[in-house]
Coordinates of C-alpha atoms and ligand atoms in Angstrom, one line a residue:
X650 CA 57.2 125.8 144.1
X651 CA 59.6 125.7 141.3
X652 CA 63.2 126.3 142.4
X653 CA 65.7 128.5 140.6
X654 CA 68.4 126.9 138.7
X655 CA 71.0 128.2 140.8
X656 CA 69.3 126.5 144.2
X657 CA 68.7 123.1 142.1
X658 CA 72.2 123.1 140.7
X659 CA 73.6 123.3 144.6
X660 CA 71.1 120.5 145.6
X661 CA 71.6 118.8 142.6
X662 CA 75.7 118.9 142.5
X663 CA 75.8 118.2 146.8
X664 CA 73.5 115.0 145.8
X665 CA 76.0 113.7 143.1
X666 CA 79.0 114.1 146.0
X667 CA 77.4 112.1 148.3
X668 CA 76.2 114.6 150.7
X669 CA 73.3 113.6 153.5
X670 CA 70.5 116.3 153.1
X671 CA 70.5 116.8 156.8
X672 CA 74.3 118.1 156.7
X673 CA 72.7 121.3 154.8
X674 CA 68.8 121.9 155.4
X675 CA 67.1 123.3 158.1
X676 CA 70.2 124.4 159.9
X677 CA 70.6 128.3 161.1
X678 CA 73.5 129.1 159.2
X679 CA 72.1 130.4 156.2
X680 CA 74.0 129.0 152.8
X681 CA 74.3 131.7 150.2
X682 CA 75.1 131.5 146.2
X683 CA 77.0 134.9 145.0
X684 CA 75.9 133.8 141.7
X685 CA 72.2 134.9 142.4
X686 CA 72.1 136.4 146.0
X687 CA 69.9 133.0 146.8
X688 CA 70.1 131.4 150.2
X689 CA 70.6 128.2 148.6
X690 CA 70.8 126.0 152.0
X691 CA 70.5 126.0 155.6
X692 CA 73.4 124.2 157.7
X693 CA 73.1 123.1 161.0
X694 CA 75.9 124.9 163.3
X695 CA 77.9 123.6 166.3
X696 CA 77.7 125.1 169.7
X697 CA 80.5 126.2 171.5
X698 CA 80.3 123.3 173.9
X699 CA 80.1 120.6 171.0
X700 CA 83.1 122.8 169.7
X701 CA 85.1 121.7 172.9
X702 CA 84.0 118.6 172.8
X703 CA 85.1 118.3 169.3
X704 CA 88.7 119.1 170.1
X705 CA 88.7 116.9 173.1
X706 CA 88.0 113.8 170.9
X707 CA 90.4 115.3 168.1
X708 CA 92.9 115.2 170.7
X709 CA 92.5 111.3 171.7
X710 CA 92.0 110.7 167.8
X711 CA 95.7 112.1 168.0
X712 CA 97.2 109.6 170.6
X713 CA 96.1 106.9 168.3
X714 CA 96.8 108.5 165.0
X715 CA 100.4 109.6 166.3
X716 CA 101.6 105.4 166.6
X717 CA 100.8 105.1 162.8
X718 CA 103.8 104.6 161.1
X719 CA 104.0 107.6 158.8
X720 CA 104.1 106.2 155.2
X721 CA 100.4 104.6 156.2
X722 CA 99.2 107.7 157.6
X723 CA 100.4 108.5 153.8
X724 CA 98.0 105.6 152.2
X725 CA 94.9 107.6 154.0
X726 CA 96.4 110.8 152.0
X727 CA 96.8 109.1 148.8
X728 CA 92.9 107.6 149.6
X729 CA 91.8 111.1 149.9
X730 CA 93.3 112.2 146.6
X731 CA 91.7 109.3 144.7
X732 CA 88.3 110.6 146.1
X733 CA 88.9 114.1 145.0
X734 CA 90.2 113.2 141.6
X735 CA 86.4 111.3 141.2
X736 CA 85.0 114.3 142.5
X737 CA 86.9 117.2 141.0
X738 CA 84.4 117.9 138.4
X739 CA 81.1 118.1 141.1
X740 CA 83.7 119.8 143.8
X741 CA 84.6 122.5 141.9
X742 CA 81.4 123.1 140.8
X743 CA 80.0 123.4 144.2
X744 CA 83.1 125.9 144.5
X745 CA 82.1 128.0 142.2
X746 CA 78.5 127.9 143.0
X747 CA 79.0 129.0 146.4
X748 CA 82.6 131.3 146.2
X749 CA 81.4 132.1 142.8
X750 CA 84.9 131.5 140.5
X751 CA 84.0 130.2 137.4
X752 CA 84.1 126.8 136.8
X753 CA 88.1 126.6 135.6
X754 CA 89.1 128.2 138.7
X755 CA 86.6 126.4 140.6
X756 CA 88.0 122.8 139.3
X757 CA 91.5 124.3 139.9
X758 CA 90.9 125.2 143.4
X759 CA 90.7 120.7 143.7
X760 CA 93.5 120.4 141.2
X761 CA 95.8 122.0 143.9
X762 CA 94.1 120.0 146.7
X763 CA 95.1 116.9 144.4
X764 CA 98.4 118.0 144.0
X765 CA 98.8 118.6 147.4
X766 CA 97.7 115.2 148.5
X767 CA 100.0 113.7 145.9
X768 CA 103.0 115.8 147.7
X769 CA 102.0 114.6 151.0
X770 CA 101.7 111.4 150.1
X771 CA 105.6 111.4 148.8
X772 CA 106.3 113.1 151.8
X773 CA 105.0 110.5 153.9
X774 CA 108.2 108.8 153.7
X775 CA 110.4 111.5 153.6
X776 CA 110.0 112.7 157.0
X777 CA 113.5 113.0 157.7
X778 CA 115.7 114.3 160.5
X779 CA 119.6 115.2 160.3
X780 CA 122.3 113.2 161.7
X781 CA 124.4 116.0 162.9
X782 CA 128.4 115.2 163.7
X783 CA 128.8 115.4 167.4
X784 CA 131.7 116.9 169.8
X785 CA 132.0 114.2 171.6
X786 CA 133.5 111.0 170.9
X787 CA 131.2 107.8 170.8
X788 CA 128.1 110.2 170.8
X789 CA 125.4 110.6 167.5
X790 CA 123.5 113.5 167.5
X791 CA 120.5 113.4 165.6
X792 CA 116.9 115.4 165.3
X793 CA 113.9 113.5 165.2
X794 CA 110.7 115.0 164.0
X795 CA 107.8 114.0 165.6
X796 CA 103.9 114.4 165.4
X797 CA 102.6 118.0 167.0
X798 CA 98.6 117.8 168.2
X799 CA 95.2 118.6 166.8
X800 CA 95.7 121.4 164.0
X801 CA 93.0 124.2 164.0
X802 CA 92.3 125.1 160.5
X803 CA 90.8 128.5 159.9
X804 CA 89.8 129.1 156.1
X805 CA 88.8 132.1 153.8
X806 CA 85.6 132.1 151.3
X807 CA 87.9 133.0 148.9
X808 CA 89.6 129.3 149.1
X809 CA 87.1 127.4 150.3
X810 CA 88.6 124.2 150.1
X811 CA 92.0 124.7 149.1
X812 CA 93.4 126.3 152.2
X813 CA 92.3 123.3 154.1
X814 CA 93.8 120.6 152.0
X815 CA 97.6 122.0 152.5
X816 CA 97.0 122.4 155.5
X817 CA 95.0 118.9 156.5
X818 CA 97.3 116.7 153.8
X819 CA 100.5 117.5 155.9
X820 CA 99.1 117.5 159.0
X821 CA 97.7 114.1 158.6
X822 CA 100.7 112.1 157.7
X823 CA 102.6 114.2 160.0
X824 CA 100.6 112.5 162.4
X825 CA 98.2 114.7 163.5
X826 CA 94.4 115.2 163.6
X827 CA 92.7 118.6 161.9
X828 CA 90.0 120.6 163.0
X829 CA 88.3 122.9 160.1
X830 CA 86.5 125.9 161.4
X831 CA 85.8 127.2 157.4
X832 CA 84.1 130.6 156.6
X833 CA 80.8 131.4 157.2
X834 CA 79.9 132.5 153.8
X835 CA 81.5 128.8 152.3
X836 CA 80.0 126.0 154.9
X837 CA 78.6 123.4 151.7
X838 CA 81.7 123.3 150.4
X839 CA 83.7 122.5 153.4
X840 CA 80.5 119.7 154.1
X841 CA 81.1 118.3 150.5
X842 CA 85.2 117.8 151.9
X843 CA 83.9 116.3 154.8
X844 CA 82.3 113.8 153.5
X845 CA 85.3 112.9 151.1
X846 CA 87.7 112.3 153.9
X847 CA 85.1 110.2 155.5
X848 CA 84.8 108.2 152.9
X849 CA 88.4 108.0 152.4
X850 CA 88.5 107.1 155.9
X851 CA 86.2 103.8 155.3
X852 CA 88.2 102.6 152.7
X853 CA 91.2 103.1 154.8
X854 CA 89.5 100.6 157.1
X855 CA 88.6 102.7 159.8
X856 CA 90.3 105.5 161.4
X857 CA 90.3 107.4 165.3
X858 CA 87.1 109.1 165.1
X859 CA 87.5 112.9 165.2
X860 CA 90.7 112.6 163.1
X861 CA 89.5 115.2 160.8
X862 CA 86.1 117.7 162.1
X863 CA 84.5 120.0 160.7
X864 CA 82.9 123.2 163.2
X865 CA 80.4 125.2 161.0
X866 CA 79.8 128.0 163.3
X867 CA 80.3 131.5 163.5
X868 CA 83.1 133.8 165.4
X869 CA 82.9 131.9 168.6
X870 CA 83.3 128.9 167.6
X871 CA 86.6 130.0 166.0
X872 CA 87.5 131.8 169.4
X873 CA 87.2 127.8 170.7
X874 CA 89.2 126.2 168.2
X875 CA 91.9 129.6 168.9
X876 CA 91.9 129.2 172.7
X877 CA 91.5 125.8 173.4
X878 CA 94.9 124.2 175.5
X879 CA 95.2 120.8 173.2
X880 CA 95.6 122.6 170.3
X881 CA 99.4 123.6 170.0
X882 CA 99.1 125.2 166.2
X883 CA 96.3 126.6 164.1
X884 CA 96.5 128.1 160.9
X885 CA 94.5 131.0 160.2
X886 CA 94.0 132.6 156.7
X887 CA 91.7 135.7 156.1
X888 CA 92.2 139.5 156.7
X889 CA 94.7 141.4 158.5
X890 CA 92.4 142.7 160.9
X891 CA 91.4 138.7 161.6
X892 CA 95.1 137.7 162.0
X893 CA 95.2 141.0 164.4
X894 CA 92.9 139.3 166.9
X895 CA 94.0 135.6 166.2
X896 CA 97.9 135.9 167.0
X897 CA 98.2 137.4 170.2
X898 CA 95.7 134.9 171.9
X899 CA 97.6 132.2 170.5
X900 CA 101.0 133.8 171.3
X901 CA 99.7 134.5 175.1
X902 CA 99.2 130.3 175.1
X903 CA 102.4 129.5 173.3
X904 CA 100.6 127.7 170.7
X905 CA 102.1 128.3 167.1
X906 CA 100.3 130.0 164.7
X907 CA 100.3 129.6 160.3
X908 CA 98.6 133.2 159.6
X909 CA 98.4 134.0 155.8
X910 CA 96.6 137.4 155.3
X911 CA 96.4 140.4 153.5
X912 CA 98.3 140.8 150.3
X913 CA 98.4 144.0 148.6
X914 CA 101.0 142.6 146.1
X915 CA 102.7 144.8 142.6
X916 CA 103.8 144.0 139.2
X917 CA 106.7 146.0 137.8
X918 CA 105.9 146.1 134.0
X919 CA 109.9 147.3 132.7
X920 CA 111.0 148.7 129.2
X921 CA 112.1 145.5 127.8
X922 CA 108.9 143.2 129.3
X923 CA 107.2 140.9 126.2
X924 CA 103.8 143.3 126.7
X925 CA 101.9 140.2 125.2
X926 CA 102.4 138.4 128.0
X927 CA 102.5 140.9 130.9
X928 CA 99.3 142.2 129.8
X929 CA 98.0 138.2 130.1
X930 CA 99.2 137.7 133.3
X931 CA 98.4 141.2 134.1
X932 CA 94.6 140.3 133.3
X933 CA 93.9 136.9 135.1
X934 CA 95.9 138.4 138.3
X935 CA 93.9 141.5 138.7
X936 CA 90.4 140.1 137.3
X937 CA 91.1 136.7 138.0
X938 CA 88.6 135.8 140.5
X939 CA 86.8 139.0 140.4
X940 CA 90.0 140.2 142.4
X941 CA 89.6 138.0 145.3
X942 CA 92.6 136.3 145.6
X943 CA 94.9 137.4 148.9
X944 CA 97.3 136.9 145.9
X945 CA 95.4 138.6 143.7
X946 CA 97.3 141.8 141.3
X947 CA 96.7 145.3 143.1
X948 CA 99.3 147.3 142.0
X949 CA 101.2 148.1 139.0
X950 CA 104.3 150.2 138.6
X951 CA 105.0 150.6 134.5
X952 CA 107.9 152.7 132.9
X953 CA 107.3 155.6 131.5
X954 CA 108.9 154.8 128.3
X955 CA 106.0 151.5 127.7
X956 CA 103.2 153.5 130.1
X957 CA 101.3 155.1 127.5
X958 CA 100.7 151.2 125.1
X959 CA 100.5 149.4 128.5
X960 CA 97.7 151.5 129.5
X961 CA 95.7 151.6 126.3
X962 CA 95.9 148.3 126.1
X963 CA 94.7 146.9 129.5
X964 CA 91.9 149.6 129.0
X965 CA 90.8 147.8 125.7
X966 CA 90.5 144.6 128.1
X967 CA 89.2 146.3 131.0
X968 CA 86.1 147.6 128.8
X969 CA 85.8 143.6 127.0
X970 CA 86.6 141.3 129.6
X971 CA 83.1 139.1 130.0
X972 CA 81.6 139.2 133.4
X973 CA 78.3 137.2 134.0
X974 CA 77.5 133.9 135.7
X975 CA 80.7 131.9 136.7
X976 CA 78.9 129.1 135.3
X977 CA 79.3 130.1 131.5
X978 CA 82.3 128.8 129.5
X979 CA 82.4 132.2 127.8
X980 CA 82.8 134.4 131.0
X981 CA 85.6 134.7 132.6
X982 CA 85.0 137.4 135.9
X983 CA 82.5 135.9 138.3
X984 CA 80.5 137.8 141.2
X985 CA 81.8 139.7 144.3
X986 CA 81.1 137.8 147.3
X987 CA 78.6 139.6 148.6
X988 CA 77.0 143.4 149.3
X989 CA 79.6 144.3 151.9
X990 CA 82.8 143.5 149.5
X991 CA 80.9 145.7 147.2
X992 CA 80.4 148.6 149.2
X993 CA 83.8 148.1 150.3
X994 CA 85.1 148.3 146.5
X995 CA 83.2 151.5 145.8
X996 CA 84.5 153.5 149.2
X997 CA 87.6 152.6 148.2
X998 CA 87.4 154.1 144.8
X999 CA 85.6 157.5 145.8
X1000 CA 88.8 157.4 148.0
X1001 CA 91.0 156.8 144.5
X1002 CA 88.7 159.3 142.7
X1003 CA 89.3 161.9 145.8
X1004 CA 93.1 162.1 145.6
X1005 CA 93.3 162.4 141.8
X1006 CA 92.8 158.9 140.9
X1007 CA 91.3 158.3 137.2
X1008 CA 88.5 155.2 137.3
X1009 CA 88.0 153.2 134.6
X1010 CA 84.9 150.3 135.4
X1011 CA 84.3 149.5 138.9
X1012 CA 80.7 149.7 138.1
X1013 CA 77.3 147.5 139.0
X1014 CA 76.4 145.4 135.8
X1015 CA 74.2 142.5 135.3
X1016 CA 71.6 143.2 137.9
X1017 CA 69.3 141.0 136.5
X1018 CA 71.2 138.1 137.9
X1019 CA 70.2 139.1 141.2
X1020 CA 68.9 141.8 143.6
X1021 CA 71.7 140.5 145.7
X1022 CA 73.9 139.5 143.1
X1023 CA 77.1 141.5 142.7
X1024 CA 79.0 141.5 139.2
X1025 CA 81.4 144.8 138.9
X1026 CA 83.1 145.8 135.9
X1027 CA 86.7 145.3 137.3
X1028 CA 88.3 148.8 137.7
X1029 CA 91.6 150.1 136.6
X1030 CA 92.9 152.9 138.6
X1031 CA 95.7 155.5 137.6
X1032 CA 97.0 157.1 140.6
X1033 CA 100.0 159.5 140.8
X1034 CA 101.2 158.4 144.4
X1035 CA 100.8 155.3 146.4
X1036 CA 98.2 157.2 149.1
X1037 CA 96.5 155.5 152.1
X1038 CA 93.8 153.7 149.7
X1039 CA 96.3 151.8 147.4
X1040 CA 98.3 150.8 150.7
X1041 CA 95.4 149.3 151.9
X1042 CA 94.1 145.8 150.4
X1043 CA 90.5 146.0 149.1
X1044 CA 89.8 142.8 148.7
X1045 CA 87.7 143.5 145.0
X1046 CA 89.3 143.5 141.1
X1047 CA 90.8 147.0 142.0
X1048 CA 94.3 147.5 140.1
X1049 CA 95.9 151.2 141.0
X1050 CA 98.7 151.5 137.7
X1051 CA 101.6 154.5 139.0
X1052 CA 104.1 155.2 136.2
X1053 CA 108.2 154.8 137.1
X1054 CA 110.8 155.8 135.6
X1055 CA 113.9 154.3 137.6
X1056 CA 114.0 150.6 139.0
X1057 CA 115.1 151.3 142.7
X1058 CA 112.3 153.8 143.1
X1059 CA 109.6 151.5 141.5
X1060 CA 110.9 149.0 143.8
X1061 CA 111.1 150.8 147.2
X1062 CA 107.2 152.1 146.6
X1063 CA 106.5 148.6 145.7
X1064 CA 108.0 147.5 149.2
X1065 CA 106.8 150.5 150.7
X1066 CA 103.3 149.1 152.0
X1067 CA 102.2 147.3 154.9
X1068 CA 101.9 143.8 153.6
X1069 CA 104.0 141.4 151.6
X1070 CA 102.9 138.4 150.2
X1071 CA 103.4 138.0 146.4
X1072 CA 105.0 140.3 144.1
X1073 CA 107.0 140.1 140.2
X1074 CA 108.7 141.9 137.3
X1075 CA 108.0 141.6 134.2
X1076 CA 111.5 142.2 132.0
X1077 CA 113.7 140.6 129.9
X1078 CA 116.9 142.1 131.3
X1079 CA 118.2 139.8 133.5
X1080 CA 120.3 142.3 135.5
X1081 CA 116.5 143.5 137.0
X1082 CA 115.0 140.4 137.0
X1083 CA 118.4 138.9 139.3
X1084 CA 117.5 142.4 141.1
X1085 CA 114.3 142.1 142.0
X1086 CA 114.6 138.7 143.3
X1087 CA 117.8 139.5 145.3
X1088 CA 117.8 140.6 149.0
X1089 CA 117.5 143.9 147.9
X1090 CA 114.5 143.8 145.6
X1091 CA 111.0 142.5 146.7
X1092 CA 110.3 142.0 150.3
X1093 CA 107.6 139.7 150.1
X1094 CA 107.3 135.7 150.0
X1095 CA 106.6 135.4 146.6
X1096 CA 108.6 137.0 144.1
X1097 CA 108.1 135.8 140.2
X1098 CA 110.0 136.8 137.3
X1099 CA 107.7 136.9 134.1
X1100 CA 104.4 135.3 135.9
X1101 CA 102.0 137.1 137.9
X1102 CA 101.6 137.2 141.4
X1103 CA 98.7 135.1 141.5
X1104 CA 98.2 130.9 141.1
X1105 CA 100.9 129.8 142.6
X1106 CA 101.9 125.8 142.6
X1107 CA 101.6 123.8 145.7
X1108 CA 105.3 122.9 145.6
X1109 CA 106.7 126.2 146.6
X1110 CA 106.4 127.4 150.0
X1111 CA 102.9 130.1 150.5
X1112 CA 102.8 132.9 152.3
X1113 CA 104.3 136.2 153.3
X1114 CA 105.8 138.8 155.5
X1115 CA 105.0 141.6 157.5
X1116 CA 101.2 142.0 158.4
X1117 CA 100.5 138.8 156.0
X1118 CA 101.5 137.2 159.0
X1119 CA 104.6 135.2 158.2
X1120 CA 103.4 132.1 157.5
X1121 CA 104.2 129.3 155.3
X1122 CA 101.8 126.3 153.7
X1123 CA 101.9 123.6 151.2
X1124 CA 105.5 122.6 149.9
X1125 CA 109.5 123.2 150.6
X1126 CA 109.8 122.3 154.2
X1127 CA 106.3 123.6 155.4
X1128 CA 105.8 120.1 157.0
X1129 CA 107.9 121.1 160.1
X1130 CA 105.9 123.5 160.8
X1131 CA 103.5 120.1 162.1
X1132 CA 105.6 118.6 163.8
X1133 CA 107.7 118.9 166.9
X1134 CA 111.5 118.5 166.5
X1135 CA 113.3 116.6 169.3
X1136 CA 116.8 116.8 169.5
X1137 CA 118.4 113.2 170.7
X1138 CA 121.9 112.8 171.9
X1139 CA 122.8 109.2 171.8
X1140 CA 126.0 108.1 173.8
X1141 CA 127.1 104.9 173.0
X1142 CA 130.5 104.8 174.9
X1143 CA 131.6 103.8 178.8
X1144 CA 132.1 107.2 179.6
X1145 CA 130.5 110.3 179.7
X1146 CA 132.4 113.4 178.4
X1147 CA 130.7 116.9 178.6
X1148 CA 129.6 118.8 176.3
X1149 CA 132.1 122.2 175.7
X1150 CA 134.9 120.0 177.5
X1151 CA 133.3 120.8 181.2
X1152 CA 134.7 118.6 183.7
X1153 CA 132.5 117.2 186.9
X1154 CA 134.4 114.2 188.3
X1155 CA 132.6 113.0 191.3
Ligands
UN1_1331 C1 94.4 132.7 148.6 O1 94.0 133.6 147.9 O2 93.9 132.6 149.8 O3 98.6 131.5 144.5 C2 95.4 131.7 148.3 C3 97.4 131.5 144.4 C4 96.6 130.3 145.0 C5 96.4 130.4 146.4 C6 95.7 131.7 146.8 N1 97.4 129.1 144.7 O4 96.7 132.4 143.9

């Protein structure tokens, strides 16, 4: 039987990363290419008891890894880097064969996992604690940071690989040991990592085994990683609704949780913006990954006085914009994931049509890729209010465009949703721009002046507030968030005076 181009280009692209054809064939998780619809694997799953006993070895991995001084726990880091550098060409590939970005994106996605490695790496000797001056006299007080446990990573399709790296390069030289429960709809991907670290981990010369394990498996395998005691964080990315179930069980066992979830995030386009490059930005953070981004562009609030041009001219590239297989240089909006997020896309614009909403796009096209294939025509949305269906996140290359005529109203309807991860203005007044930004401006985590809200660097803190779940990956001072901070009072004197000038003479 001949195979289709799509199934040998997997096959083909696992083979050149080094990937054992038992990690993906005749498993029962089927593996499924958005670029065609094609199952394009089968991966063996764990069960629920090889789950548990997954964490259990994670966790003695972790009294072993926790003695290694820091700066080598780095050297594994910077090990892991070199091999995705090697591979970021095949990675990203896979990437975008099975999330379905196109290739740029795809190869991005391991760019940022460089990046972060390279980060952790520096950081691996900058792990540093405050010498803080004391009351007391002959005392130091001082913090030390210290490694935290096994870290449960949960990842998205969307990021298939990404997520996991700022979460597993930090957590590694912090000390500790990472267990990856990825998406169902991404599980090659997350194999093709795998199999980086280990070989990272042999040229390291050997490292605890179960320092860093994968658990392909469906919901209740994630319930595991969630409620299992010996793991005292996890970070979760993926929907609201997931983040809904996810936090309380972790809250009701102490554990800390990283959640990054919905976005719904806005672009204010203002009277003096450069419309050349808001509409540029405007473009990739709307269509940019056929919309699939939790950072991806979903609103935009325009003046009146640049509406009408703004408009027209995202219509122009609204009805251009190439959309095809990922896999061409020329196109530049991949597939959906899959049927649901389609159907998902479409409810949600009868919704837009039904309160007065005027579609542009949002239609099926190329259905010759694939009976279960699906590539949209990215819609554009004018809306007179910010109803129930633009506060909501579809997650789908949906951007809603309301007209504003006065700052503080654009930005109290811009804050007035449910979520708040990423946001930014696009003006060349810096009273606004100083605005926005300021405590009374954007609520969310991200706020950019004259960028989009989407592709953000692995420097900055991630993340946002309210039901995005409040947490924060990749740079600034995320790294506490993996460790434990113990605060040591040293006295170094013959006597022993209280603390707040109590006195206790025995
Ligand atoms: C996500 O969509 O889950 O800022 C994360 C960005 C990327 C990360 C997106 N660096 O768009």
């Amino acid at each position: 039987m001949t195979q289709s181009n799509v199934i040998q280009d997997v096959t083909e692209t696992l083979a050149r990363l080094g990937v054992r054809a038992e990690r993906f064939s005749n498993g029962s998780l089927p593996a499924r290419s958005p670029i065609s619809g094609e199952i394009v694997a089968r991966v063996p799953e764990c069960t629920v008891q090889q789950a548990s006993e997954a964490i259990e070895k994670a966790h003695l991995a972790f009294m072993a890894w926790r003695a290694v001084p820091a700066p080598k726990r780095g050297e594994l880091v910077r090990l892991l880097g070199e091999e995705l550098r090697a591979a970021r060409e095949d990675l990203g590939r896979l990437v975008t064969l099975e999330a379905g970005k196109i290739l740029s994106e795809g190869q991005g996605e391991v760019q940022e996992m460089i990046d972060i490695c390279d980060y952790a790496v520096g950081l691996s000797r900058q792990l540093c604690g405050l010498t803080i001056a004391s009351e007391r006299p002959d005392h130091r007080l001082m913090e030390n940071w210290h490694p935290l446990g096994v870290v449960g990573v949960i990842s998205a399709f969307n990021f298939p690989v990404a997520v996991w790296s700022w979460n597993a390069a930090l957590a590694l030289v912090c000390g500790n040991p990472v267990v990856w429960k990825p998406s169902e709809k991404t599980p090659l991907t997350a194999i093709a990592v795998q199999t980086l670290f280990e070989r990272a981990a042999a040229k390291f010369g050997g490292v605890p085994e179960g320092l860093s394990t994968l658990l392909i498996g469906g919901r209740a395998v994630g319930e595991v990683l969630v409620d299992h005691p010996r793991v005292p964080l996890v970070s979760a990315t993926g929907s609201t609704q997931m983040g809904r179930t996810v936090a309380p069980k972790l809250a009701a066992r102490f554990a800390r949780s990283i959640l990054e979830l919905g976005g719904n995030n806005g672009a204010i386009v203002a009277p003096t913006a450069d419309m050349n490059l808001a509409l540029r930005a405007i473009a990739f953070g709307a269509m940019g990954t056929a919309g699939q981004r939790c950072t991806s562009l979903r609103r935009l609030f325009v003046h009146t006085a640049v509406y009408e041009d703004c408009v027209a001219r995202l219509k122009k590239v609204y009805d251009s914009v190439a959309i095809g297989d990922p896999r061409r240089q020329d196109v530049l909006i991949g597939p959906l994931v899959d049927k649901q997020s389609y159907q998902t896309m479409q409810q949600s614009l009868e919704q837009a049509v039904a309160i007065g909403g005027k579609v542009l796009g949002g239609t099926r096209v190329q259905p010759e890729l694939g009976d279960d294939a699906y590539y949209v025509r990215p819609a554009l949305v004018e809306v007179n209010s910010q109803d129930d269906v633009v506060r909501r996140e579809t997650f789908a290359p949906i951007l809603y465009v309301m007209r504003y005529e006065n700052l503080q109203d654009a930005i109290h309807l811009h804050n007035e949703v449910p979520q708040g991860l990423s946001s930014c203005i696009f003006t060349n007044d810096l009273r606004e721009a100083e605005y926005f930004l300021s405590a009374l401006g954007s609520d969310c985590g991200i706020a950019n002046v004259n960028i989009g809200p989407s592709g953000a660097e692995i420097g900055g803190a991630f993340g946002g507030e309210k039901e995005t779940g409040g947490g924060r990956e990749a740079g600034s001072d995320c790294w506490k968030g993996y460790m434990r901070r113990a605060t040591n009072t040293i006295n170094y004197g013959t006597r022993l005076p209280l603390a707040q000038g109590v006195k206790f003479d025995i």
